[in-house]
């Protein structure tokens, strides 16, 4: 590929992570596009900054601190111990000290102290308190869009400060005064209007699914169906719209379909809820999260399904697992025998354990797999009925599908996993430098197992991770097709009976 217009971090040993030499201001110019009025107003946000925005920002901060006690606790209890400083992939990749989690949180904390603590009101200079000004707002916009809300720093914080919640609050405040981010808000608007992040209308979706059915028939000789809007189906599959659009995502979707077919389970997609992703979480707005989640509830009720299964999408699973029951519940119209929600990996793993489907590992001959634990799955949710299921279940499905599997360095997997570098609403081209540099810790761990263990492919269970890696891998001299969907591996290995 063409030379990048920025320096690519050198990859070292994943077992050694010395604190980088600081480069103050290295990413001060990095920022996403500001949302236009056309992206703000459909979501109920002001179209631009107007007179008095400073006061409204402080008032909104006050309402968040009052409503979410955890946010106030996070503001008050940080002791600057430094445990989080070298845990952020963006700091490790960019060396910008404001990408240390504690320093980024202090951008918010300095304003909080000015208006909501006695010391900040009386002697702001002594406690690092700052007025809300345009310079402060600009700094917020730049650096709170250099946080992927991955929560890795929170794992190492002795007080459990969740910097993702701080980032979400900052973005919510910025939206409320007319300084939103174009990428996220434009996508949310598409979901409200059409039903999915890509803005893919129903006729185009139907055409895509018909094409996939033809491809599977040509490849397997079996008529595997991609049903949509089928009333009375047992399962409503809600999957990220990327699964309808590009590889490796679409290969995972074909894997889902083959699993349902082989298991003899009736299922359906929905044109109304053709999106599992929920960017309302990225902007920290629970009203938007709820509105998007309600589309899933309405589709499930209209189609009369018995259970809901989510496809491979990290933040979709976090929203579903952590928020769906309170945002869009109760789900008492579904079959109580099944968990609400359920992940496709839970469903497939259960079938594997019960021998409800048959897999032949030779379908993936020549592949040596490792897995990227997606942040929102690893640190924002669980799978199965045992702690750590979000780690063991994906690995069990992969190991049942491939001849050889190896894990990356233990400091880079499971609850210590590094972000792909493109999560949290940052998967946009104007942030490419940030994305490439933020991916360097994961690339470092990947290179280690490629060199030492002969790894040929890396599986991911998140649409954003897959999209990020297909763009980022070539910057580090890896093939973009090295990243695969977990259910792509299942699709290659599954044995289909001719029971169409």
XYZ file of C-alpha atoms in Angstrom:
500
model
C 0.000 0.000 0.000
C 1.030 3.656 -0.377
C 3.234 5.112 2.334
C 1.242 6.445 5.260
C 1.362 10.228 5.863
C 2.360 9.514 9.469
C 4.824 7.335 11.344
C 3.839 3.701 11.943
C 4.786 2.522 15.450
C 7.538 -0.070 15.594
C 6.397 -3.410 16.976
C 8.251 -4.896 19.930
C 7.787 -7.683 22.452
C 4.224 -7.851 23.877
C 5.705 -9.011 27.187
C 7.470 -5.689 27.565
C 5.569 -2.419 27.631
C 7.851 0.364 28.853
C 6.085 3.685 29.366
C 6.642 5.590 26.114
C 8.668 8.759 25.870
C 6.131 11.564 26.077
C 5.246 13.615 23.022
C 3.039 16.443 24.334
C 0.533 17.626 21.761
C 1.305 14.775 19.365
C -2.413 14.217 18.666
C -3.723 17.704 19.461
C -4.860 18.148 15.871
C -6.640 14.787 15.645
C -10.395 15.142 15.642
C -13.446 13.804 13.831
C -15.762 15.926 11.721
C -18.298 17.988 13.649
C -21.901 16.965 13.039
C -23.884 19.309 10.815
C -27.366 20.499 11.650
C -28.772 17.764 9.391
C -27.171 15.138 11.640
C -27.991 16.808 14.957
C -31.611 17.850 14.705
C -33.150 14.455 13.821
C -31.721 13.251 17.140
C -33.153 16.223 19.016
C -29.807 18.007 19.464
C -29.054 21.660 18.629
C -27.624 22.133 15.156
C -24.704 24.281 16.309
C -23.251 26.158 19.246
C -25.362 29.162 20.169
C -25.022 31.958 22.701
C -25.001 30.657 26.261
C -23.738 27.199 25.369
C -21.199 27.338 28.211
C -23.937 27.617 30.824
C -25.974 24.855 29.210
C -22.935 22.568 29.146
C -22.343 23.059 32.862
C -26.027 22.529 33.604
C -26.016 19.284 31.640
C -22.905 18.149 33.476
C -24.727 18.855 36.732
C -27.700 16.780 35.657
C -25.463 13.842 34.722
C -23.498 14.003 37.974
C -26.771 14.130 39.908
C -28.425 11.301 37.962
C -25.439 8.943 37.783
C -23.766 8.799 41.184
C -20.995 6.662 39.736
C -19.895 9.596 37.584
C -19.541 11.828 40.631
C -17.610 9.096 42.446
C -15.220 8.767 39.507
C -14.651 12.510 39.602
C -13.883 12.545 43.323
C -11.862 9.411 44.074
C -8.964 9.457 41.586
C -5.662 9.752 43.494
C -3.410 10.011 40.402
C -1.648 6.741 41.249
C -0.675 6.213 37.606
C -1.807 2.591 37.369
C -3.755 3.382 34.189
C -1.139 5.459 32.382
C 0.395 2.748 30.202
C -2.778 0.670 29.804
C -4.362 2.709 26.998
C -3.601 1.563 23.464
C -3.879 5.143 22.198
C -1.292 6.397 24.657
C 1.021 3.494 23.839
C 0.626 4.182 20.137
C 0.682 7.990 20.095
C 2.794 8.884 23.178
C 0.520 11.895 23.716
C 0.234 12.345 27.512
C -3.378 13.499 27.212
C -4.175 10.004 26.023
C -3.246 8.643 29.418
C -6.660 7.691 30.825
C -6.137 9.794 33.953
C -5.118 12.838 31.909
C -8.065 12.493 29.548
C -10.450 12.147 32.490
C -8.903 15.261 34.027
C -10.152 17.283 31.061
C -13.644 16.535 32.374
C -12.649 16.608 36.026
C -11.175 20.122 35.785
C -14.558 21.530 34.704
C -16.397 19.443 37.289
C -14.158 20.832 40.027
C -14.741 24.419 38.911
C -18.518 24.244 39.206
C -19.306 21.395 41.581
C -16.699 21.440 44.366
C -16.154 24.070 47.096
C -12.420 24.289 46.453
C -12.926 24.797 42.734
C -15.393 27.588 43.319
C -13.178 29.392 45.820
C -9.644 28.792 44.539
C -9.820 27.144 41.099
C -6.143 27.590 40.336
C -5.090 25.602 43.377
C -7.057 22.492 42.422
C -6.708 22.492 38.646
C -10.251 23.731 38.073
C -11.093 25.369 34.737
C -13.980 27.377 33.337
C -15.906 25.867 30.444
C -14.547 27.840 27.480
C -14.271 27.285 23.743
C -10.635 26.203 24.146
C -11.685 23.639 26.744
C -14.532 22.449 24.524
C -12.167 22.023 21.580
C -9.832 19.997 23.765
C -12.750 17.836 24.864
C -13.825 17.253 21.274
C -10.345 16.186 20.227
C -9.377 13.931 23.110
C -12.733 12.411 24.076
C -12.756 11.193 20.482
C -9.414 9.520 21.161
C -11.032 7.119 23.633
C -12.668 3.952 22.321
C -14.462 3.342 25.637
C -12.754 -0.045 25.779
C -12.431 0.020 29.608
C -9.014 -1.660 29.678
C -7.716 1.058 31.998
C -10.579 0.321 34.389
C -9.346 -3.257 34.827
C -6.094 -1.942 36.273
C -7.527 0.977 38.272
C -7.404 0.122 41.998
C -10.615 2.125 42.497
C -12.433 0.759 39.444
C -12.880 4.142 37.785
C -14.721 3.572 34.514
C -13.219 6.084 32.114
C -15.586 4.894 29.398
C -18.461 6.377 31.406
C -16.561 9.666 31.667
C -15.985 9.683 27.908
C -19.645 8.922 27.267
C -20.715 11.755 29.571
C -18.433 14.236 27.806
C -19.828 13.287 24.412
C -23.382 13.524 25.710
C -22.697 17.046 26.963
C -21.173 18.071 23.636
C -24.185 16.735 21.717
C -26.541 18.610 24.026
C -24.974 21.978 23.146
C -24.559 21.431 19.385
C -21.018 20.022 19.131
C -21.725 16.413 18.124
C -19.651 14.017 16.071
C -20.723 13.523 12.449
C -19.876 9.827 12.127
C -21.914 8.588 15.081
C -24.869 10.935 14.762
C -25.269 10.380 11.046
C -25.364 6.624 11.650
C -27.932 6.898 14.452
C -30.122 8.967 12.139
C -29.982 6.194 9.518
C -31.128 3.631 12.078
C -34.107 5.769 13.097
C -35.086 6.406 9.474
C -34.267 3.119 7.737
C -33.410 0.531 10.386
C -29.676 -0.033 10.083
C -26.328 1.740 10.304
C -25.580 1.464 6.594
C -28.862 3.003 5.499
C -29.565 -0.185 3.542
C -33.241 -0.108 2.433
C -35.411 -3.208 2.543
C -35.298 -3.970 -1.229
C -31.496 -3.851 -1.232
C -31.387 -6.071 1.846
C -33.703 -8.622 0.252
C -31.597 -8.641 -2.917
C -28.429 -9.186 -0.870
C -29.929 -12.137 0.994
C -31.140 -13.751 -2.238
C -27.633 -13.464 -3.645
C -26.162 -15.121 -0.541
C -28.649 -17.990 -0.839
C -27.514 -18.536 -4.422
C -23.859 -18.469 -3.375
C -24.423 -21.082 -0.662
C -26.382 -23.315 -3.028
C -23.553 -23.129 -5.571
C -20.915 -23.836 -2.917
C -22.654 -26.615 -0.980
C -25.441 -27.976 -3.153
C -27.780 -27.358 -0.207
C -30.580 -24.799 -0.251
C -29.687 -22.823 2.887
C -32.208 -20.023 3.299
C -31.868 -16.422 4.512
C -35.443 -15.788 5.721
C -36.631 -12.288 6.512
C -39.840 -10.950 8.082
C -41.164 -14.487 8.622
C -43.962 -14.481 11.199
C -43.950 -17.310 13.713
C -40.268 -18.180 13.353
C -38.635 -19.418 16.530
C -35.599 -17.096 16.409
C -35.228 -13.446 15.500
C -31.595 -12.907 14.515
C -30.431 -9.333 15.075
C -27.026 -8.811 13.552
C -24.807 -5.861 12.591
C -25.626 -4.495 9.158
C -21.982 -4.981 8.181
C -22.909 -8.673 7.959
C -24.987 -7.828 4.872
C -22.302 -5.810 3.180
C -18.697 -6.973 3.039
C -16.205 -9.715 3.851
C -15.373 -11.138 6.310
C -18.677 -10.086 7.903
C -20.934 -11.617 5.266
C -19.087 -14.944 5.517
C -20.033 -15.011 9.191
C -23.684 -14.367 8.311
C -23.583 -17.359 5.990
C -22.216 -19.324 8.924
C -25.185 -18.341 11.101
C -27.578 -19.461 8.371
C -25.835 -22.827 8.001
C -25.976 -23.408 11.775
C -29.726 -22.732 11.893
C -30.234 -24.925 8.832
C -28.194 -27.838 10.199
C -29.913 -27.600 13.585
C -33.378 -27.462 12.022
C -34.269 -24.251 13.864
C -36.642 -21.806 12.187
C -35.348 -18.253 12.182
C -35.785 -14.886 10.579
C -34.166 -11.531 10.066
C -36.214 -8.347 10.208
C -36.292 -5.326 7.901
C -37.447 -3.245 10.877
C -34.595 -4.318 13.147
C -31.858 -4.988 10.610
C -29.204 -3.614 12.951
C -27.744 -5.007 16.152
C -25.353 -2.098 16.629
C -26.335 0.737 18.937
C -24.263 3.873 18.535
C -26.348 5.521 21.227
C -23.871 3.978 23.665
C -20.907 5.624 21.955
C -22.412 9.090 22.370
C -23.480 8.353 25.941
C -27.153 9.043 25.303
C -29.528 6.576 26.912
C -32.575 8.031 25.142
C -30.988 7.171 21.791
C -29.980 3.742 23.076
C -33.556 3.098 24.137
C -35.070 4.282 20.864
C -32.797 1.973 18.857
C -33.437 -0.942 21.228
C -37.198 -0.511 20.938
C -37.020 -1.366 17.240
C -35.844 -4.841 18.252
C -38.685 -5.252 20.745
C -41.288 -4.115 18.216
C -39.939 -6.451 15.531
C -39.955 -9.409 17.928
C -43.554 -8.730 18.920
C -44.764 -8.177 15.367
C -43.139 -11.380 14.113
C -44.188 -13.456 17.143
C -40.778 -15.047 17.696
C -39.872 -17.093 20.765
C -36.319 -15.827 21.312
C -33.816 -13.236 20.153
C -30.243 -14.057 19.154
C -27.567 -11.445 18.475
C -24.879 -11.832 15.837
C -21.173 -11.102 16.135
C -20.987 -7.456 17.231
C -19.108 -6.282 20.312
C -20.920 -3.133 21.345
C -24.271 -4.591 20.254
C -23.705 -7.439 22.683
C -22.673 -5.062 25.459
C -25.853 -3.021 25.004
C -27.942 -6.188 24.736
C -26.380 -7.929 27.729
C -26.056 -4.932 30.034
C -28.968 -2.690 29.055
C -31.579 -4.414 26.881
C -33.840 -5.635 29.680
C -34.047 -2.194 31.285
C -34.093 -0.215 28.024
C -36.719 -2.227 26.169
C -38.117 -4.792 28.619
C -39.940 -6.615 29.955
C -39.498 -9.464 27.511
C -42.193 -11.627 29.068
C -43.702 -12.364 25.638
C -40.672 -14.518 24.741
C -40.149 -18.170 25.672
C -38.831 -18.191 29.273
C -36.723 -21.276 28.599
C -34.152 -19.170 26.778
C -31.955 -16.320 28.004
C -32.788 -12.774 26.939
C -30.692 -11.909 25.104
C -28.687 -14.791 23.654
C -25.485 -14.585 21.610
C -25.024 -16.608 18.434
C -21.834 -18.055 19.929
C -23.796 -19.331 22.939
C -26.314 -20.888 20.562
C -23.674 -22.533 18.368
C -21.551 -23.730 21.278
C -24.585 -25.371 22.880
C -25.265 -27.228 19.645
C -21.640 -28.353 19.443
C -21.708 -29.637 23.018
C -24.998 -31.502 22.433
C -23.786 -32.786 19.050
C -26.668 -30.939 17.440
C -24.402 -30.009 14.543
C -21.350 -31.719 13.056
C -18.107 -29.956 12.230
C -15.184 -31.171 10.146
C -11.982 -29.287 10.976
C -10.501 -30.165 7.599
C -12.724 -27.449 6.151
C -10.190 -25.033 7.582
C -7.060 -26.972 6.661
C -3.912 -24.881 6.468
C -5.230 -22.271 8.911
C -3.631 -21.617 12.291
C -5.954 -19.435 14.326
C -5.666 -16.961 17.126
C -8.510 -14.809 18.462
C -8.961 -11.148 19.243
C -11.129 -10.682 22.353
C -13.323 -7.733 21.441
C -13.417 -5.136 24.223
C -17.158 -4.863 24.691
C -17.522 -8.635 24.825
C -14.533 -9.078 27.127
C -15.158 -6.246 29.591
C -18.763 -5.206 29.075
C -20.668 -8.487 29.001
C -20.628 -12.228 29.607
C -21.685 -15.377 27.779
C -23.155 -18.556 29.137
C -23.939 -19.334 32.744
C -20.388 -19.300 34.134
C -17.936 -16.449 34.811
C -15.491 -16.078 31.959
C -17.855 -17.584 29.417
C -17.191 -14.680 27.072
C -13.640 -16.038 26.782
C -14.169 -19.804 26.868
C -17.191 -20.038 24.564
C -15.686 -18.292 21.503
C -12.497 -20.319 21.926
C -14.480 -23.548 22.190
C -16.313 -22.787 18.937
C -13.063 -21.914 17.166
C -11.239 -24.975 18.460
C -14.094 -27.199 17.302
C -13.770 -25.699 13.805
C -10.040 -25.485 13.083
C -7.051 -27.856 13.204
C -4.869 -25.573 15.340
C -5.507 -22.660 17.689
C -3.095 -20.612 19.796
C -3.675 -17.653 22.078
C -1.735 -14.426 21.977
C 0.342 -13.218 24.940
C -1.664 -13.508 28.200
C -1.248 -9.790 28.930
C -3.150 -9.007 25.721
C -6.173 -11.329 25.873
C -9.356 -11.952 27.873
C -10.076 -9.115 30.323
C -6.663 -7.569 29.501
C -7.357 -7.539 25.765
C -6.222 -4.550 23.755
C -8.761 -2.652 21.670
C -8.645 -3.006 17.889
C -8.116 0.765 17.774
C -11.334 1.643 15.945
C -14.078 1.141 18.521
C -16.172 3.626 20.449
C -17.388 5.508 17.374
C -13.919 6.169 15.964
C -14.129 4.001 12.834
C -13.952 6.963 10.475
C -11.300 7.833 7.912
C -10.374 11.254 9.296
C -9.096 9.436 12.403
C -6.919 6.983 10.465
C -3.667 8.024 12.160
C -5.234 7.460 15.571
C -6.662 4.122 14.468
C -3.361 2.854 13.068
C -1.345 3.924 16.096
C -3.992 2.705 18.535
C -3.898 -0.736 16.915
C -0.166 -1.137 17.526
C -0.402 -3.107 20.831
C -2.717 -5.660 19.185
C -0.498 -5.824 16.101
C 2.481 -6.403 18.377
C 0.827 -9.397 20.026
C -0.339 -10.716 16.662
C 3.133 -10.480 15.136
C 4.512 -12.403 18.111
C 2.301 -15.464 17.466
C 2.745 -15.194 13.704
C 6.522 -15.326 14.112
C 6.653 -17.921 16.883
C 3.554 -20.091 16.332
C 2.893 -19.812 12.606
C -0.496 -18.138 13.031
C -2.145 -17.473 9.680
C -5.480 -15.928 10.708
C -7.046 -13.965 13.547
C -10.725 -14.479 14.384
C -12.837 -11.627 15.707
C -16.378 -11.556 17.079
C -17.115 -7.877 16.483
C -18.152 -6.052 13.319
C -16.134 -2.949 14.177
C -13.024 -5.007 14.948
C -13.316 -6.806 11.612
C -13.782 -3.545 9.708
C -10.890 -1.932 11.580
C -8.486 -4.806 11.010
C -9.184 -5.065 7.286
C -8.019 -1.448 7.024
C -5.180 -1.561 9.564
C -3.460 -4.889 8.920
C -1.714 -3.761 5.708
C -0.081 -0.848 7.561
C 1.780 -3.504 9.585
C 2.563 -5.703 6.551
C -0.188 -8.234 7.214
C -2.731 -9.405 4.647
C -6.112 -7.697 5.176
C -7.825 -11.076 4.699
C -6.029 -12.390 7.761
C -9.006 -11.370 9.936
C -11.987 -13.740 9.846
C -15.369 -14.056 11.493
C -15.748 -16.811 14.058
C -18.786 -18.131 12.207
C -16.844 -17.974 8.948
C -14.777 -20.785 10.426
C -17.955 -22.611 11.454
C -19.305 -22.113 7.936
C -16.202 -23.749 6.444
C -16.347 -26.704 8.837
C -20.054 -27.463 9.192
C -21.497 -30.598 7.622
C -24.842 -29.904 5.989
C -27.387 -32.624 5.434
C -29.406 -32.529 2.252
C -32.617 -31.899 4.164
C -33.806 -28.857 2.226
